mmCIF file of C-alpha atoms (C1' of nucleotides) in Angstrom:
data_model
loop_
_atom_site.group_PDB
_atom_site.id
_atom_site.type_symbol
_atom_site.label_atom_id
_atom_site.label_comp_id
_atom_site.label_asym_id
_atom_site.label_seq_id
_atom_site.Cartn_x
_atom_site.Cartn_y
_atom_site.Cartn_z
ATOM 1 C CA UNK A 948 98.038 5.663 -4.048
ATOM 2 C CA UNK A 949 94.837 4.611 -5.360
ATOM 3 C CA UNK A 950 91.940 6.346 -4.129
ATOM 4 C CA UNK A 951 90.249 2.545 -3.407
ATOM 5 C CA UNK A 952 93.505 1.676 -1.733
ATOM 6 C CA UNK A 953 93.585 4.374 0.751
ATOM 7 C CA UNK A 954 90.354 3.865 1.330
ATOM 8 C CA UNK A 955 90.324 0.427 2.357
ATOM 9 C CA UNK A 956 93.930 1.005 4.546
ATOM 10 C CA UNK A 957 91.707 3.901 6.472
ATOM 11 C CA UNK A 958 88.851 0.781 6.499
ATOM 12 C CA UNK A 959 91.807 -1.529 8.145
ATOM 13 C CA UNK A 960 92.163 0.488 11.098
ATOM 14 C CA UNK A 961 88.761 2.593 11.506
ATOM 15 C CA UNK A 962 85.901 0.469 9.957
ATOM 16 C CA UNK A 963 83.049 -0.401 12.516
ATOM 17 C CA UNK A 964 82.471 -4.076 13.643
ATOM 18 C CA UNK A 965 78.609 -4.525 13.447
ATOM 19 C CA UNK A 966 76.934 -7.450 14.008
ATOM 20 C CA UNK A 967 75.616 -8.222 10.983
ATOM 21 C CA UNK A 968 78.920 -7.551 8.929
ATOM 22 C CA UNK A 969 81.051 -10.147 7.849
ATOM 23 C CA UNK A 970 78.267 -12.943 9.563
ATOM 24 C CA UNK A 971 78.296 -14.631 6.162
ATOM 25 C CA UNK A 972 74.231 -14.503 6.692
ATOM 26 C CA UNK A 973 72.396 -12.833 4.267
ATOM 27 C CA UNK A 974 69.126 -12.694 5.807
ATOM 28 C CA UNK A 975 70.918 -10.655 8.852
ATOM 29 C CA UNK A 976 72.569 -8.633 5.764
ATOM 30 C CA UNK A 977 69.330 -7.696 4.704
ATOM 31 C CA UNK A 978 67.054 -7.357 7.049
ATOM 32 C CA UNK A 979 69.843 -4.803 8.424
ATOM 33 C CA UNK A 980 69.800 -2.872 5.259
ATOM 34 C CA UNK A 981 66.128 -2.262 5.799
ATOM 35 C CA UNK A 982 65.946 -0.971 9.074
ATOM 36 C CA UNK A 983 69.422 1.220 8.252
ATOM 37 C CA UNK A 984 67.706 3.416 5.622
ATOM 38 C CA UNK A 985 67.637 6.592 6.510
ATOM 39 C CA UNK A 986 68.436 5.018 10.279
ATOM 40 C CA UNK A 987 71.942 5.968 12.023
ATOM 41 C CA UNK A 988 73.278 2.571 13.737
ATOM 42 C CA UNK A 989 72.685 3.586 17.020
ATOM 43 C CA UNK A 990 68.947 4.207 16.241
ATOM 44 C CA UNK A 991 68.949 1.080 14.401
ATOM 45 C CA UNK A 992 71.066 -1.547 16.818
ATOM 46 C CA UNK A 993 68.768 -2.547 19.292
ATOM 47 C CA UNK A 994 66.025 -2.548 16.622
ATOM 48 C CA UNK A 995 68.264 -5.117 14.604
ATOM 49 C CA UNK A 996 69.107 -7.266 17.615
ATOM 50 C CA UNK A 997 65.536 -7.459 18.542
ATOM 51 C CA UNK A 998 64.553 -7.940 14.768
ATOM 52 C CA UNK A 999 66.668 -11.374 14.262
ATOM 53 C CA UNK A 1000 65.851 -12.811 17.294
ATOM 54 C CA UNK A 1001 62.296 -12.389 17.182
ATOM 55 C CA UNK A 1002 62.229 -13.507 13.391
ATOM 56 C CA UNK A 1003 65.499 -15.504 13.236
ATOM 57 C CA UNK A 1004 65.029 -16.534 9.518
ATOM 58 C CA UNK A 1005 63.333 -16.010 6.497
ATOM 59 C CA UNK A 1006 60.624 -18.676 7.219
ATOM 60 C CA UNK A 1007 59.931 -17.573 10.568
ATOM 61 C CA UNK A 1008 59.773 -13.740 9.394
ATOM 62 C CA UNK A 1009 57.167 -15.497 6.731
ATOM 63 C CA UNK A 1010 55.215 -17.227 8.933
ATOM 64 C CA UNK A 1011 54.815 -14.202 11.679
ATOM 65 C CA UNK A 1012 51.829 -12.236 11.562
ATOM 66 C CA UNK A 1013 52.098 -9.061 10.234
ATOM 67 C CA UNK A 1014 50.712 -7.044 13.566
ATOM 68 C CA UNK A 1015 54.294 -8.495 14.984
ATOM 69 C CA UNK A 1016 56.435 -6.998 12.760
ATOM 70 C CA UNK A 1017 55.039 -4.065 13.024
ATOM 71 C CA UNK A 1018 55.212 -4.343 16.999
ATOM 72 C CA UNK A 1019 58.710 -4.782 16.612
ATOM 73 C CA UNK A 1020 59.041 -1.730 14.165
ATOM 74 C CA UNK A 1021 56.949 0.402 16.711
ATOM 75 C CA UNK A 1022 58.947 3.557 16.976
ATOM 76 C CA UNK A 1023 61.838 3.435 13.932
ATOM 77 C CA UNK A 1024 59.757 5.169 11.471
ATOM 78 C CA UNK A 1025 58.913 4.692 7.587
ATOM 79 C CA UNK A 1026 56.639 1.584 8.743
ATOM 80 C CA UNK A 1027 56.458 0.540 4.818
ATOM 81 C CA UNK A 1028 59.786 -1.075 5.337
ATOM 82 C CA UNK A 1029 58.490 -3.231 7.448
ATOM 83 C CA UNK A 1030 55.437 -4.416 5.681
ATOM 84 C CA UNK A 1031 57.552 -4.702 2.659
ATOM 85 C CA UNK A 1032 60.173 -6.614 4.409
ATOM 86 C CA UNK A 1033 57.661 -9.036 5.547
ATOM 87 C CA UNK A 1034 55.953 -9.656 2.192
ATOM 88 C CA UNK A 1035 59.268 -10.001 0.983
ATOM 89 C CA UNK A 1036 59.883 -12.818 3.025
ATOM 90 C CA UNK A 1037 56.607 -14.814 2.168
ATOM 91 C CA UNK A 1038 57.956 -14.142 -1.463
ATOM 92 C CA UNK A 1039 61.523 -15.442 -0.593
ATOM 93 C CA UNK A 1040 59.774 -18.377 0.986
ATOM 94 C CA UNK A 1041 56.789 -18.716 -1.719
ATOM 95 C CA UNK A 1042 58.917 -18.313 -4.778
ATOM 96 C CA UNK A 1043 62.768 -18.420 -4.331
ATOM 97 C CA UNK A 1044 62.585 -21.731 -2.020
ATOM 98 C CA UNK A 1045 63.550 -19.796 1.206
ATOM 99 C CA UNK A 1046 66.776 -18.489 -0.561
ATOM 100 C CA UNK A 1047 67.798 -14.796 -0.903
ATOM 101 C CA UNK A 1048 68.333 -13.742 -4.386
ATOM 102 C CA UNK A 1049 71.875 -13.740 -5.030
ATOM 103 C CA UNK A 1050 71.845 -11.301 -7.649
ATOM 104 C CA UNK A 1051 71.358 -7.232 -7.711
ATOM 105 C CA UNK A 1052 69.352 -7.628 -10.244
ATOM 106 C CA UNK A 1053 67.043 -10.118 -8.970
ATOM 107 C CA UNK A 1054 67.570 -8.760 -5.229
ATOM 108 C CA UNK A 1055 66.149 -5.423 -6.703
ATOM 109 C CA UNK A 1056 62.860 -6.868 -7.806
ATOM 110 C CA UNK A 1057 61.944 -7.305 -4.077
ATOM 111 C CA UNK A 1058 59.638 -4.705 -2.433
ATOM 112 C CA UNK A 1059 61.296 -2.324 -0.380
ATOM 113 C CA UNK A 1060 64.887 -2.651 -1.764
ATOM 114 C CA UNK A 1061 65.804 -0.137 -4.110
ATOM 115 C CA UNK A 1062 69.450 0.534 -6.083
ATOM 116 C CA UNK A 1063 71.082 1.542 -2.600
ATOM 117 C CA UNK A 1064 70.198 -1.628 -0.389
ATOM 118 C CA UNK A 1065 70.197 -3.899 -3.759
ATOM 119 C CA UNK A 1066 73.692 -3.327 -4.052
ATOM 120 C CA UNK A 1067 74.556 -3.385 -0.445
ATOM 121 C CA UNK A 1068 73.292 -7.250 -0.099
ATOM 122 C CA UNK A 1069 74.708 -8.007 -3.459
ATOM 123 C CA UNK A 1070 78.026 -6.893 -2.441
ATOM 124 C CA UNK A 1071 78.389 -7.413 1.300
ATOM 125 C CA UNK A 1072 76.648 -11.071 1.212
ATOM 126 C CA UNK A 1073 77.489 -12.297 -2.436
ATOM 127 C CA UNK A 1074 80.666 -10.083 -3.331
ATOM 128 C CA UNK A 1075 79.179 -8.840 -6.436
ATOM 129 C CA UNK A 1076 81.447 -5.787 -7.667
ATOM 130 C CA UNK A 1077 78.272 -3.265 -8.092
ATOM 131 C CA UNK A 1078 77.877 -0.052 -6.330
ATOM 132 C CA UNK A 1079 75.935 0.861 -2.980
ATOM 133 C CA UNK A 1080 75.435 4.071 -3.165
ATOM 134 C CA UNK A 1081 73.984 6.192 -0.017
ATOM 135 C CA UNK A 1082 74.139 9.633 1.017
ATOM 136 C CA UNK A 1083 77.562 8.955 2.818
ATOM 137 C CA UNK A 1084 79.058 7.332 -0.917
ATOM 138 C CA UNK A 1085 76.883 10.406 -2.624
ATOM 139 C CA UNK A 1086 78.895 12.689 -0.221
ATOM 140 C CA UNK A 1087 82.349 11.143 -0.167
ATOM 141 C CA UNK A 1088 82.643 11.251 -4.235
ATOM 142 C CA UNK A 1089 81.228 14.425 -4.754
ATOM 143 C CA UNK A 1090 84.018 16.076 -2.514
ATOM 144 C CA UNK A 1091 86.979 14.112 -3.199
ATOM 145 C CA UNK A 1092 86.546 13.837 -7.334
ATOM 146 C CA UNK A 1093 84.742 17.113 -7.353
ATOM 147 C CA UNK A 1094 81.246 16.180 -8.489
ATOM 148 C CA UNK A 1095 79.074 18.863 -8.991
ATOM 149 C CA UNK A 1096 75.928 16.878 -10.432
ATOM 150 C CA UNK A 1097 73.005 17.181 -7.687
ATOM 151 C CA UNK A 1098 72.205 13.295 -5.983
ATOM 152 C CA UNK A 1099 68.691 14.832 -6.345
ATOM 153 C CA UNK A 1100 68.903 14.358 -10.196
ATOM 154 C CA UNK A 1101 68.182 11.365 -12.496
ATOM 155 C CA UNK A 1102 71.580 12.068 -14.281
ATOM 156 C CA UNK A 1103 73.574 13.126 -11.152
ATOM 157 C CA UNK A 1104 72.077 9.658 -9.582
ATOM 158 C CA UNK A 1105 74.154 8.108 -13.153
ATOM 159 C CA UNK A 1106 76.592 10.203 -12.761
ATOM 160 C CA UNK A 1107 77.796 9.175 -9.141
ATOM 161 C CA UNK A 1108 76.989 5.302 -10.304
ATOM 162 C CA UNK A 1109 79.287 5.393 -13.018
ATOM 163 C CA UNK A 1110 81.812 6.917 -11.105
ATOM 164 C CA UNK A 1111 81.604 4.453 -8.232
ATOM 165 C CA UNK A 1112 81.737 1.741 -10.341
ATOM 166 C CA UNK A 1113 85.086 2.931 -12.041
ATOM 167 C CA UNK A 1114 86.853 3.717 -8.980
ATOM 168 C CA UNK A 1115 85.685 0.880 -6.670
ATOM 169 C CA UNK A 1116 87.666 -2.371 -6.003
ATOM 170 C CA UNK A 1117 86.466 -4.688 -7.923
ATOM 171 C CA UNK A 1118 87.873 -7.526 -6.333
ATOM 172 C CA UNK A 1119 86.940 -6.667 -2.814
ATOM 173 C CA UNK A 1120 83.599 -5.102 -3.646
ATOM 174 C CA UNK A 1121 82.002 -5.930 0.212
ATOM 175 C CA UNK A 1122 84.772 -4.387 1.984
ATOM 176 C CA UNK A 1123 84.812 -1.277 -0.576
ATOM 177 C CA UNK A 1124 81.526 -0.396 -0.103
ATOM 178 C CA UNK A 1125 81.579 -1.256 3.423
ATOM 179 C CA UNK A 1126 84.669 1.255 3.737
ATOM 180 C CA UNK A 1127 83.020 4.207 1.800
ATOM 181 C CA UNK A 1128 80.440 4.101 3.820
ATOM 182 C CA UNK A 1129 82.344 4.045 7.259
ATOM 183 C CA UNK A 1130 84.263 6.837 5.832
ATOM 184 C CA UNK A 1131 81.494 9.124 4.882
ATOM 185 C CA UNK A 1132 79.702 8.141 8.630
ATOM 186 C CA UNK A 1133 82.821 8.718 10.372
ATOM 187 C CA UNK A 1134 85.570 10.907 8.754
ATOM 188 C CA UNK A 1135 83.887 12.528 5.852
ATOM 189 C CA UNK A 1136 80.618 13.788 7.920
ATOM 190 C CA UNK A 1137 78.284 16.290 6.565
ATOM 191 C CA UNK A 1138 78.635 19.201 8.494
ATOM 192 C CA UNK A 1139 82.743 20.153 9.314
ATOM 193 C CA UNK A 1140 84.471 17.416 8.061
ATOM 194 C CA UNK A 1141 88.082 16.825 10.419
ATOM 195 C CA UNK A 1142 90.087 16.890 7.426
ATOM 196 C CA UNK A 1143 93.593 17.686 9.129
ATOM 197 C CA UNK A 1144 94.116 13.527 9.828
ATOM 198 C CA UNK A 1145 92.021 12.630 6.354
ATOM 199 C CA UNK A 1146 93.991 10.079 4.338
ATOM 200 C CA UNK A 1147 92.734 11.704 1.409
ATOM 201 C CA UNK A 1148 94.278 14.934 1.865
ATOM 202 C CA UNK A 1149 95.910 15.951 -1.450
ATOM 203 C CA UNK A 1150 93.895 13.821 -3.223
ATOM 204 C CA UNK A 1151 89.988 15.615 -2.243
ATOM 205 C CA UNK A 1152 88.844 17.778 -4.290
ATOM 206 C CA UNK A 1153 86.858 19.939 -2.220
ATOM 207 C CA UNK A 1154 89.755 19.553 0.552
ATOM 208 C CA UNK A 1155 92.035 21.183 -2.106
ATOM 209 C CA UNK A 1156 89.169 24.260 -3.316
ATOM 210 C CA UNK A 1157 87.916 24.591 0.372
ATOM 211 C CA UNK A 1158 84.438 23.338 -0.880
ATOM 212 C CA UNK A 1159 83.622 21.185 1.757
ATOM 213 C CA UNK A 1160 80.450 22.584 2.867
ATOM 214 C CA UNK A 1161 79.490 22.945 -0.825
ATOM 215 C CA UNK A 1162 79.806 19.804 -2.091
ATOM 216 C CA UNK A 1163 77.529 17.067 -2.634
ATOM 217 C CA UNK A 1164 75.243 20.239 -4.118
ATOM 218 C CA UNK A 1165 71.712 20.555 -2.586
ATOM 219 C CA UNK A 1166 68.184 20.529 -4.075
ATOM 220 C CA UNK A 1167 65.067 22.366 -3.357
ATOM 221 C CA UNK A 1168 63.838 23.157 0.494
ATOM 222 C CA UNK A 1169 60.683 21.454 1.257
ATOM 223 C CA UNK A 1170 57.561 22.645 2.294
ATOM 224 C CA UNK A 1171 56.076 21.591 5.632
ATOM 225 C CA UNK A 1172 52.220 21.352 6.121
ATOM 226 C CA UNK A 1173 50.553 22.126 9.535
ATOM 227 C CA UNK A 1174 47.922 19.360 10.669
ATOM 228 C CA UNK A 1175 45.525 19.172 13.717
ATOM 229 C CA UNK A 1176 44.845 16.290 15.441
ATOM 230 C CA UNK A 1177 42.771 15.581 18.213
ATOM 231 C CA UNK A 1178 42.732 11.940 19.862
ATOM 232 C CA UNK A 1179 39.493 11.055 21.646
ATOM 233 C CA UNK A 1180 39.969 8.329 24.431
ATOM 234 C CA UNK A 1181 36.565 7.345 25.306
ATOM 235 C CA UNK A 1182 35.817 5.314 28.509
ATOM 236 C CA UNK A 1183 33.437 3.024 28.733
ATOM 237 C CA UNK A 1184 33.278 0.603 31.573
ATOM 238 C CA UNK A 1185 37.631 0.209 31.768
ATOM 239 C CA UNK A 1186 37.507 0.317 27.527
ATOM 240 C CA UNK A 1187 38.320 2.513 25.533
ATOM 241 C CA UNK A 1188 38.091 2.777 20.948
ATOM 242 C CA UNK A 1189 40.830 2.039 18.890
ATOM 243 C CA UNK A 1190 41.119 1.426 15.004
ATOM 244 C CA UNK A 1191 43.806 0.422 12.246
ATOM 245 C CA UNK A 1192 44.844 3.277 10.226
ATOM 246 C CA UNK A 1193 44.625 2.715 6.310
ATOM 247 C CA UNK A 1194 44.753 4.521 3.153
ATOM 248 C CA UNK A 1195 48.298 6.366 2.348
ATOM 249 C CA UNK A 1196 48.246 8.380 5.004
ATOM 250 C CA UNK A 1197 51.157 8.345 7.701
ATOM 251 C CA UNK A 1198 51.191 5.378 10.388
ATOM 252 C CA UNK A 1199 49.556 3.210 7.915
ATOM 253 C CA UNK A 1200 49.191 -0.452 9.465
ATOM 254 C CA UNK A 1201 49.387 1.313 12.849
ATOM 255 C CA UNK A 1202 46.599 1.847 15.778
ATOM 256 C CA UNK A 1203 45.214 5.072 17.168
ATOM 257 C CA UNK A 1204 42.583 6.354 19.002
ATOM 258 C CA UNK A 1205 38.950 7.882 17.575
ATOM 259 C CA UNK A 1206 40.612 10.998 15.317
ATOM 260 C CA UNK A 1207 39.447 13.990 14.355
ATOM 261 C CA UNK A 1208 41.383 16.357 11.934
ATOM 262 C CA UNK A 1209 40.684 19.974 11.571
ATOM 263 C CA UNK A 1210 42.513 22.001 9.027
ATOM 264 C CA UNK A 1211 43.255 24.820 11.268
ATOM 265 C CA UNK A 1212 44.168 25.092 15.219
ATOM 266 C CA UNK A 1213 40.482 24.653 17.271
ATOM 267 C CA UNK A 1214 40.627 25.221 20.596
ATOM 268 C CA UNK A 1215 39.743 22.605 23.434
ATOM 269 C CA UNK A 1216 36.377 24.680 24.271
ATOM 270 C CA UNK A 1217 35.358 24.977 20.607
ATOM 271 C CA UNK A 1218 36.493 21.488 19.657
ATOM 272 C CA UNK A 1219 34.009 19.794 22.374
ATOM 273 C CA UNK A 1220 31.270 21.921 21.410
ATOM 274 C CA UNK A 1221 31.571 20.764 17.625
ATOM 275 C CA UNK A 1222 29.378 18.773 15.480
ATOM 276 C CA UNK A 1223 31.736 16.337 14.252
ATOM 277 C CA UNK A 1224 33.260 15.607 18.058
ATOM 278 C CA UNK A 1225 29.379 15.594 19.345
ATOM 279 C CA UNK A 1226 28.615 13.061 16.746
ATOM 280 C CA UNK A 1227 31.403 10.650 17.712
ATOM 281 C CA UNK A 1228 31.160 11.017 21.079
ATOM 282 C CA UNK A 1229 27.056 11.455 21.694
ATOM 283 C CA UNK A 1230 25.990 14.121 23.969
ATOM 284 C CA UNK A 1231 25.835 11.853 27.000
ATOM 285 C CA UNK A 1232 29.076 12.141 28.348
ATOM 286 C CA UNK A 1233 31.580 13.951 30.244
ATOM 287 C CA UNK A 1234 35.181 15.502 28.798
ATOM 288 C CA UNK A 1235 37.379 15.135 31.639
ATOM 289 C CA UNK A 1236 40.749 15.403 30.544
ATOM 290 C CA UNK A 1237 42.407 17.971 27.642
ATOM 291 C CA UNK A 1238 45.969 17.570 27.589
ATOM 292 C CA UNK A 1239 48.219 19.938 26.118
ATOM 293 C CA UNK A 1240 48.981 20.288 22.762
ATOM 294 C CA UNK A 1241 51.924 18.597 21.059
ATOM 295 C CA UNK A 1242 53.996 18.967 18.534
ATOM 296 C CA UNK A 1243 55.684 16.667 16.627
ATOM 297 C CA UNK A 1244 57.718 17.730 13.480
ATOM 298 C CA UNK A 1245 57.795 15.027 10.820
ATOM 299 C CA UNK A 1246 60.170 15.533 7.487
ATOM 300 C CA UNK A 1247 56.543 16.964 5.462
ATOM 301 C CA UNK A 1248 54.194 17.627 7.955
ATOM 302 C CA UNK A 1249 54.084 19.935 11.455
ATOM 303 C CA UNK A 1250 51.726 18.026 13.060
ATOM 304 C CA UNK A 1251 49.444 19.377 16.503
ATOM 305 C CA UNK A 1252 47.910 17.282 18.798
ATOM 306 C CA UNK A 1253 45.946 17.394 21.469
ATOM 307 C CA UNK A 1254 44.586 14.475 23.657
ATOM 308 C CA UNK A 1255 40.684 14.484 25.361
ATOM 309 C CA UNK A 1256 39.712 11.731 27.616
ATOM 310 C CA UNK A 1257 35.571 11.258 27.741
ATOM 311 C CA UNK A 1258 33.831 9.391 29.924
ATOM 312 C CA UNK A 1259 30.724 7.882 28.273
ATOM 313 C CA UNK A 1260 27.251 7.450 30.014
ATOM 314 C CA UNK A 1261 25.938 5.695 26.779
ATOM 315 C CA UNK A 1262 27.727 3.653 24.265
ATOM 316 C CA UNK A 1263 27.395 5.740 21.164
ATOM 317 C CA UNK A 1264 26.873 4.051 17.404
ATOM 318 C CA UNK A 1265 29.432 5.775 15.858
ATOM 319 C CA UNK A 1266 32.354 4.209 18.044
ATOM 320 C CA UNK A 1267 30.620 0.598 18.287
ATOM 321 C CA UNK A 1268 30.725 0.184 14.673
ATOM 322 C CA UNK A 1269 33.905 2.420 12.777
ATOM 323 C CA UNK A 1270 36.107 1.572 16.044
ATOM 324 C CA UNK A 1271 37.609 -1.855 17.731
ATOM 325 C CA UNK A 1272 36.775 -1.766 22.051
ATOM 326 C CA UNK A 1273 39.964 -2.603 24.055
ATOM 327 C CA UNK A 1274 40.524 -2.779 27.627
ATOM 328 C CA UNK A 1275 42.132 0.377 28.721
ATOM 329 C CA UNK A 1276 45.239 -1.163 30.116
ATOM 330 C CA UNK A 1277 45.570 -3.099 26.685
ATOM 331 C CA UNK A 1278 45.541 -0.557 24.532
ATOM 332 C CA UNK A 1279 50.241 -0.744 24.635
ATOM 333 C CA UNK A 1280 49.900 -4.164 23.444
ATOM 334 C CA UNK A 1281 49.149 -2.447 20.106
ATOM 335 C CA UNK A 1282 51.673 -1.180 17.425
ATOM 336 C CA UNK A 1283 50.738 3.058 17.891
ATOM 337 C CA UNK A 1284 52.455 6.024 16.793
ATOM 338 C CA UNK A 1285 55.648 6.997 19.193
ATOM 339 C CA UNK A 1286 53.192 10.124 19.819
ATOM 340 C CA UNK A 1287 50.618 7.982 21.393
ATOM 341 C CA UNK A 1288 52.767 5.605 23.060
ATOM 342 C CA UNK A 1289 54.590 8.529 24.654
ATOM 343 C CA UNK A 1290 51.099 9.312 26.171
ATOM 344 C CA UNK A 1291 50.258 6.365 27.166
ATOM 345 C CA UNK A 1292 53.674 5.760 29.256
ATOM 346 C CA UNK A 1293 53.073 9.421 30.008
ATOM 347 C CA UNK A 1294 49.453 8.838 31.108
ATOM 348 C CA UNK A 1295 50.157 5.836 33.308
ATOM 349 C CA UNK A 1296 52.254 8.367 35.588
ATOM 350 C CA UNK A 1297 49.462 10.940 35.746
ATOM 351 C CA UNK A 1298 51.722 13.246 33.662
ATOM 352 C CA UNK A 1299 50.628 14.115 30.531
ATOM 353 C CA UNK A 1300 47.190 16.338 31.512
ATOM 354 C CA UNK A 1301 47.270 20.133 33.241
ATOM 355 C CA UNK A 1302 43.396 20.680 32.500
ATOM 356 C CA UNK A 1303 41.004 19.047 33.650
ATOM 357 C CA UNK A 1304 36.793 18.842 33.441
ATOM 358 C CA UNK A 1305 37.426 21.244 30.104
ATOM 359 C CA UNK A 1306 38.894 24.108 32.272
ATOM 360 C CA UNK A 1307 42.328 25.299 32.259
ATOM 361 C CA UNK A 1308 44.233 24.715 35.992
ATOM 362 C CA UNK A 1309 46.920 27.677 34.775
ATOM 363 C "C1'" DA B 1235 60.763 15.021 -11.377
ATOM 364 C "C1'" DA B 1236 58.253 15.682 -7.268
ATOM 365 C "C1'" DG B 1237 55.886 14.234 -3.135
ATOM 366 C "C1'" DA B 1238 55.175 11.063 0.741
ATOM 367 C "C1'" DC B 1239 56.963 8.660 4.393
ATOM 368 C "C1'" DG B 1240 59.432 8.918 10.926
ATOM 369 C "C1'" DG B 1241 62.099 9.733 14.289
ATOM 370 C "C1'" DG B 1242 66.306 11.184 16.285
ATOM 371 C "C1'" DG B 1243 70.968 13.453 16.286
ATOM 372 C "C1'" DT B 1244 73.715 17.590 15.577
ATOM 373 C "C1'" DA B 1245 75.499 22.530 14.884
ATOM 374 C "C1'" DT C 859 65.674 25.911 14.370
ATOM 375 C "C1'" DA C 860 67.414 23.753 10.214
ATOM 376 C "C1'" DC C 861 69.545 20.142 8.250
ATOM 377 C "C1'" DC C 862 70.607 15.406 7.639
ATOM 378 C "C1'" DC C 863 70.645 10.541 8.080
ATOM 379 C "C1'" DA C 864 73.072 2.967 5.505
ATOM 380 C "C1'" DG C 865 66.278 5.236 0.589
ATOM 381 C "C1'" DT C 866 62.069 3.530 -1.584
ATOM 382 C "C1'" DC C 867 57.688 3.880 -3.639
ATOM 383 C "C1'" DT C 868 53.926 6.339 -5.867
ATOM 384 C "C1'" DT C 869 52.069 9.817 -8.754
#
DNA sequence: AAGACGGGGTA
DNA sequence: TACCCAGTCTT
């Protein structure tokens, strides 16, 4: 049998039902293709449900204000996908008459899909036979026809394309790619694959060499930079400072409180009695809280971060003018960083702080 | 080609 | 802890 065939017979019986498969909408198609990159469906579901019923077309995504998008993103991560998806939709609206693309080769013109999520609303909402290649497809090709180029590579990126695109059904292109995916999620998994019930048993490749664990090949380890932040909450009459983070750092389009970034780890006593924290801050005002430090790994960057609540006795120049005032309580109406959301849930039940007035309780 | 960009699950 | 995940964009 036909490596496609067996394939889509293993699809028959094991292939998930998702809610925006098969729903002959390609808005839902796409908009789930966005939020699934480098997402697992259960991290993504909710996210999805809440997504289309929020903005239930491509007009309504449009016409929403960007600070609710992001609201709804708060918390999935890579928040350029969803100020990407949302320009995309005023360009849908603006320029294709509120009509998806139906091609992959207009579909890839869009900002934020790429040759991966092109494909996948090509072929799952139009049935055009190209390839939708992610790291499952990169995965399940390189073990069962023995590819040894790395995905990492511009020519093992051609490589796996042309293969796909000879072996793939070309008459049932959505439920191919649909099935090669399932199969890599679910059967063919990256760390021990279960290969004793695997349909393609005498068929794989790597099944056959016992190369499993080798195969796709790997590229280069990355390198993981330590960063220091310390959030300043400053109280002033039940407000407190935010602003909107720019530039092209992480969390861009995101809020935060006053930040200061040292390059190495400063301790709470050292950090209060610093220039750059006097100068935000003024001199006329009492630290009352220093929370903990936390880490948070990202895929680059290590970062640490420690919170300080100040209670102002003047209103400083630095804050009134670089910074937005919020009421305290209103500060979770806000799209933040997980990291700052967690503290402000955390907060609220008087959790988050074991110091106090600058001085260690333990 | 390499680096940046999140957050969560898994061995 | 280390690796990986329904990738894309910028430099």
């Amino acid at each position: 049998m036909l490596f496609s065939e067996l394939l889509l017979e293993w699809f028959s019986v094991h292939g998930r039902q998702l809610p925006w498969r098969n729903c002959g909408n390609p808005y839902h198609i796409w908009v789930s293709e966005v939020i699934l990159q480098q997402t697992r469906v259960s991290q993504g579901m909710d996210y999805f449900l809440r997504f289309v019923e929020q903005f239930p077309t491509v007009e309504a995504l449009a016409a929403a204000p960007l600070d609710a998008v992001m609201k709804s993103w708060q918390g999935l991560g890579y928040y350029t996908r969803a100020r990407n998806l949302h320009k995309a939709a005023q360009l849908i609206v603006n320029d294709y008459g509120g009509e998806l693309p139906n091609s992959y080769k207009e579909l890839l013109k869009l900002p934020g899909l790429g040759p991966y999520a092109a494909g996948a609303v090509a072929s799952f909402a139009f049935h055009e036979p190209v390839p939708a290649i992610d790291g499952n497809v990169y995965r399940v090709l390189a073990r069962v026809f023995g590819v040894f180029d790395s995905p990492g590579t511009g020519a093992g990126k051609k490589a796996f394309y042309t293969l796909c695109s000879e072996v793939m059904d070309h008459e049932n292109p959505h439920l191919f790619n649909q099935a090669i995916i399932d199969f890599g999620a679910l059967q063919c998994t990256p760390g021990r694959p279960d290969c004793a019930p695997c349909p393609m048993r005498g068929l794989c490749y790597a099944e056959a060499n016992g190369l499993q664990t080798s195969l796709p090949t790997k590229e280069r380890e990355l390198k993981v930079r330590p960063r220091y932040f310390h959030f300043i909450m400053a109280r002033w009459r039940g407000d407190t400072f935010i602003e909107l983070r720019q530039g092209k750092d992480i969390w861009h389009s995101l809020y935060q409180f006053p930040l200061i970034e040292t390059k190495e780890r400063v301790e709470p006593e050292d950090f209060t009695q610093s220039e750059e924290f006097q100068e935000l801050v003024g001199i006329d005002c009492t630290v009352t809280h220093i929370s903990e430090e936390k880490r948070q790994l990202l895929s680059h960057q290590e970062l640490f971060i420690r919170f300080y609540i100040v209670e102002l006795h003047t209103l400083p120049y630095a804050l009134l003018q670089d910074y937005q005032r919020v009421p305290i309580d209103g500060v979770d109406g806000y799209q933040v960083p997980i990291t700052i959301a967690n503290y402000l849930a955390a907060e609220e039940a008087g959790e988050y702080f074991r110091c106090s007035s600058g001085k260690m309780e333990d």
